[in-house]
Amino acid sequence: MNKRQRKKWLKQHNKYFDPRETWSLDWTIAKFVYPRLKKFKKENIGFPHEFKTIDEWNEILDKMLFSFKVLKEDCVGLEIDFNDPNWKNEIDKTNERIQEGLELFGKYFRDLWW
């Protein structure tokens, strides 16, 4: 089987993906997760047992959404004024928020169902 036939066979069996997607896998994953997580938050009617209200759960989901949105848009630091002497601190704060959302995503990954 030549390369073209193999690629066609893989596509037909949903086993093909563009290898270029692995170059920036974080961006590819964020692009996939963000709209689904957004829809999940909109449709969700429950929350994990450790929370008292759905508002607490929505706050966690918002932190996750922020992380994936920023990663998807690949805009860490674009909203920063580089004339400000504290611009590095602003980038650090944004990166900390991204990391927090990703850690929450990992922590509550198995709770993302309804």
Coordinates of N, CA and C in Angstrom, one line a residue:
M1 N 0.9 -1.2 0.0 CA 0.0 0.0 0.0 C 0.9 1.2 0.0
N2 N 0.7 2.1 -0.9 CA 1.5 3.3 -1.0 C 1.0 4.4 0.0
K3 N 1.7 5.5 0.2 CA 1.4 6.5 1.2 C 0.0 7.1 1.0
R4 N -0.4 7.3 -0.3 CA -1.7 7.9 -0.6 C -2.8 7.0 -0.2
Q5 N -2.7 5.7 -0.6 CA -3.7 4.7 -0.2 C -3.8 4.5 1.3
R6 N -2.7 4.5 2.0 CA -2.7 4.4 3.4 C -3.4 5.6 4.1
K7 N -3.1 6.8 3.6 CA -3.7 7.9 4.2 C -5.2 7.9 4.0
K8 N -5.7 7.5 2.8 CA -7.1 7.4 2.5 C -7.7 6.3 3.4
W9 N -7.1 5.2 3.6 CA -7.6 4.1 4.4 C -7.7 4.6 5.9
L10 N -6.7 5.3 6.4 CA -6.7 5.8 7.7 C -7.9 6.8 7.9
K11 N -8.1 7.7 6.9 CA -9.2 8.7 7.0 C -10.5 8.0 7.0
Q12 N -10.7 6.9 6.2 CA -12.0 6.2 6.2 C -12.3 5.5 7.5
H13 N -11.2 5.2 8.2 CA -11.4 4.4 9.5 C -11.2 5.4 10.7
N14 N -11.3 6.7 10.5 CA -11.1 7.7 11.5 C -9.9 7.5 12.4
K15 N -8.8 7.1 11.7 CA -7.5 6.9 12.4 C -6.4 7.9 11.9
Y16 N -6.8 8.8 11.0 CA -5.8 9.7 10.5 C -6.0 11.1 11.2
F17 N -4.9 11.7 11.4 CA -4.8 13.1 11.8 C -3.6 13.7 11.1
D18 N -3.7 15.0 10.9 CA -2.6 15.7 10.3 C -1.4 15.7 11.2
P19 N -0.3 15.2 10.8 CA 0.9 15.2 11.7 C 1.3 16.6 12.1
R20 N 0.9 17.6 11.4 CA 1.3 19.0 11.8 C 0.6 19.4 13.1
E21 N -0.5 18.7 13.4 CA -1.2 19.0 14.6 C -0.4 18.7 15.9
T22 N 0.6 17.9 15.8 CA 1.5 17.6 16.9 C 2.6 18.6 17.1
W23 N 2.8 19.5 16.2 CA 3.8 20.5 16.3 C 3.6 21.4 17.5
S24 N 2.3 21.8 17.6 CA 1.9 22.6 18.8 C 0.7 22.0 19.4
L25 N 0.9 20.8 20.0 CA -0.1 20.0 20.5 C -1.0 20.7 21.6
D26 N -0.4 21.6 22.4 CA -1.1 22.3 23.4 C -2.2 23.2 22.7
W27 N -1.9 23.8 21.6 CA -2.8 24.6 20.9 C -3.9 23.8 20.3
T28 N -3.5 22.7 19.7 CA -4.5 21.7 19.1 C -5.5 21.2 20.1
I29 N -5.0 20.8 21.2 CA -5.9 20.3 22.3 C -6.8 21.5 22.8
A30 N -6.2 22.6 23.0 CA -7.0 23.8 23.5 C -8.1 24.1 22.5
K31 N -7.8 24.1 21.3 CA -8.7 24.4 20.2 C -9.9 23.3 20.2
F32 N -9.6 22.1 20.6 CA -10.6 21.1 20.7 C -11.4 21.2 21.9
V33 N -10.8 21.4 23.1 CA -11.4 21.4 24.4 C -12.3 22.6 24.6
Y34 N -11.8 23.8 24.2 CA -12.5 25.0 24.6 C -14.0 25.1 24.2
P35 N -14.4 24.8 22.9 CA -15.8 24.9 22.6 C -16.6 23.8 23.3
R36 N -16.0 22.7 23.5 CA -16.8 21.6 24.2 C -17.0 21.9 25.7
L37 N -16.0 22.5 26.3 CA -16.1 22.9 27.7 C -17.1 24.0 27.9
K38 N -17.1 24.9 26.9 CA -18.1 26.0 26.9 C -19.5 25.5 26.8
K39 N -19.7 24.5 25.9 CA -21.0 23.9 25.8 C -21.4 23.1 27.0
F40 N -20.4 22.4 27.6 CA -20.6 21.6 28.8 C -21.1 22.6 29.9
K41 N -20.5 23.7 30.1 CA -20.9 24.6 31.1 C -22.4 25.1 30.9
K42 N -22.7 25.4 29.7 CA -24.0 25.8 29.3 C -25.1 24.8 29.6
E43 N -24.8 23.5 29.3 CA -25.8 22.4 29.4 C -25.8 21.8 30.7
N44 N -24.7 21.9 31.5 CA -24.6 21.2 32.8 C -25.6 21.6 33.8
I45 N -26.2 20.6 34.5 CA -27.2 20.8 35.5 C -26.7 20.3 36.9
G46 N -25.6 19.8 37.0 CA -25.1 19.2 38.3 C -23.7 19.7 38.6
F47 N -23.2 19.2 39.7 CA -21.8 19.6 40.1 C -21.3 18.5 41.0
P48 N -19.9 18.5 41.1 CA -19.3 17.4 42.0 C -19.8 17.6 43.4
H49 N -19.8 16.4 44.1 CA -20.3 16.4 45.5 C -19.5 17.3 46.5
E50 N -18.3 17.7 46.2 CA -17.6 18.5 47.1 C -18.0 20.0 47.1
F51 N -18.8 20.4 46.2 CA -19.3 21.8 46.2 C -20.7 21.8 46.8
K52 N -21.0 23.0 47.3 CA -22.3 23.2 47.9 C -23.3 23.8 46.9
T53 N -22.8 24.5 46.0 CA -23.7 25.1 45.0 C -23.1 25.0 43.6
I54 N -24.0 25.1 42.6 CA -23.5 25.1 41.2 C -22.7 26.3 40.9
D55 N -22.9 27.4 41.6 CA -22.1 28.6 41.4 C -20.6 28.3 41.6
E56 N -20.3 27.6 42.7 CA -18.9 27.2 43.0 C -18.3 26.4 41.8
W57 N -19.1 25.5 41.3 CA -18.6 24.6 40.1 C -18.4 25.5 38.9
N58 N -19.4 26.4 38.7 CA -19.2 27.3 37.5 C -18.0 28.2 37.6
E59 N -17.6 28.6 38.8 CA -16.4 29.4 39.0 C -15.2 28.6 38.6
I60 N -15.2 27.3 38.9 CA -14.1 26.4 38.5 C -14.1 26.2 37.0
L61 N -15.2 26.0 36.4 CA -15.3 25.9 35.0 C -14.9 27.2 34.2
D62 N -15.2 28.3 34.8 CA -14.7 29.6 34.2 C -13.2 29.7 34.2
K63 N -12.6 29.2 35.3 CA -11.1 29.2 35.3 C -10.5 28.3 34.3
M64 N -11.1 27.1 34.1 CA -10.7 26.2 33.0 C -10.9 26.8 31.6
L65 N -12.1 27.4 31.4 CA -12.4 28.1 30.2 C -11.4 29.2 29.8
F66 N -11.0 30.0 30.8 CA -10.0 31.0 30.6 C -8.7 30.5 30.1
S67 N -8.3 29.4 30.7 CA -7.0 28.8 30.3 C -7.1 28.3 28.9
F68 N -8.1 27.6 28.5 CA -8.2 27.0 27.2 C -8.4 28.1 26.1
K69 N -9.2 29.2 26.5 CA -9.4 30.3 25.6 C -8.1 31.0 25.2
V70 N -7.3 31.3 26.3 CA -6.1 32.0 26.1 C -5.1 31.1 25.3
L71 N -5.0 29.9 25.6 CA -4.1 29.0 24.9 C -4.6 28.8 23.4
K72 N -5.9 28.7 23.2 CA -6.4 28.5 21.9 C -6.1 29.7 21.0
E73 N -6.3 30.9 21.6 CA -6.0 32.1 20.8 C -4.6 32.5 20.8
D74 N -3.8 31.7 21.5 CA -2.3 31.9 21.5 C -1.9 33.4 21.7
C75 N -2.6 34.0 22.7 CA -2.4 35.4 22.9 C -1.8 35.8 24.3
V76 N -1.1 34.9 24.9 CA -0.5 35.2 26.2 C 0.4 36.5 26.1
G77 N 0.0 37.5 26.7 CA 0.8 38.7 26.7 C 0.4 39.8 25.7
L78 N -0.6 39.4 24.8 CA -1.0 40.4 23.8 C -1.7 41.6 24.3
E79 N -2.4 41.4 25.5 CA -3.1 42.5 26.1 C -2.3 43.4 27.0
I80 N -1.0 43.0 27.0 CA -0.1 43.7 28.0 C 0.5 45.0 27.3
D81 N 0.6 46.0 28.1 CA 1.2 47.3 27.6 C 2.7 47.1 28.0
F82 N 3.5 47.0 26.9 CA 5.0 46.8 27.1 C 5.7 48.1 27.5
N83 N 5.0 49.2 27.5 CA 5.6 50.4 28.0 C 5.5 50.5 29.6
D84 N 4.7 49.7 30.1 CA 4.5 49.6 31.6 C 5.8 48.8 32.1
P85 N 6.4 49.4 33.1 CA 7.6 48.7 33.6 C 7.3 47.3 34.3
N86 N 6.1 47.1 34.6 CA 5.7 45.8 35.3 C 5.1 44.8 34.3
W87 N 5.4 44.9 33.0 CA 4.8 44.0 32.0 C 5.1 42.6 32.2
K88 N 6.3 42.3 32.8 CA 6.7 40.9 33.0 C 5.8 40.3 34.1
N89 N 5.5 41.1 35.1 CA 4.6 40.6 36.2 C 3.2 40.3 35.6
E90 N 2.7 41.1 34.7 CA 1.4 40.8 34.1 C 1.4 39.5 33.3
I91 N 2.5 39.3 32.6 CA 2.6 38.0 31.9 C 2.7 36.8 32.9
D92 N 3.4 37.0 33.9 CA 3.5 36.0 35.0 C 2.2 35.7 35.6
K93 N 1.4 36.7 35.8 CA 0.0 36.6 36.4 C -0.9 35.8 35.4
T94 N -0.8 36.1 34.2 CA -1.6 35.4 33.2 C -1.2 34.0 33.1
N95 N 0.1 33.7 33.1 CA 0.6 32.3 33.0 C 0.2 31.6 34.3
E96 N 0.1 32.2 35.4 CA -0.3 31.6 36.7 C -1.8 31.2 36.6
R97 N -2.6 32.1 36.0 CA -4.1 31.8 35.8 C -4.3 30.7 34.9
I98 N -3.5 30.7 33.8 CA -3.6 29.5 32.8 C -3.2 28.2 33.5
Q99 N -2.2 28.2 34.3 CA -1.7 27.0 35.0 C -2.8 26.6 36.0
E100 N -3.4 27.5 36.7 CA -4.4 27.2 37.7 C -5.6 26.5 37.0
G101 N -6.0 27.0 35.9 CA -7.1 26.4 35.1 C -6.8 25.0 34.6
L102 N -5.6 24.9 34.1 CA -5.2 23.5 33.6 C -5.1 22.5 34.7
E103 N -4.6 22.9 35.9 CA -4.6 22.0 37.1 C -6.0 21.7 37.5
L104 N -6.9 22.6 37.5 CA -8.3 22.3 37.8 C -8.9 21.4 36.8
F105 N -8.6 21.6 35.5 CA -9.1 20.7 34.5 C -8.6 19.2 34.8
G106 N -7.3 19.1 35.1 CA -6.8 17.8 35.5 C -7.5 17.2 36.7
K107 N -7.7 18.0 37.7 CA -8.3 17.6 39.0 C -9.7 17.1 38.8
Y108 N -10.5 17.9 38.0 CA -11.9 17.6 37.9 C -12.2 16.9 36.5
F109 N -11.3 16.4 35.8 CA -11.5 15.8 34.5 C -12.6 14.7 34.6
R110 N -12.6 13.9 35.6 CA -13.6 12.8 35.7 C -14.9 13.3 36.1
D111 N -15.0 14.6 36.5 CA -16.3 15.2 36.8 C -17.0 15.9 35.7
L112 N -16.4 15.9 34.5 CA -16.9 16.6 33.3 C -17.9 15.7 32.6
W113 N -19.0 15.5 33.2 CA -20.1 14.7 32.6 C -21.4 15.2 33.2
W114 N -22.5 14.9 32.5 CA -23.9 15.3 33.0 C -24.9 14.3 32.5

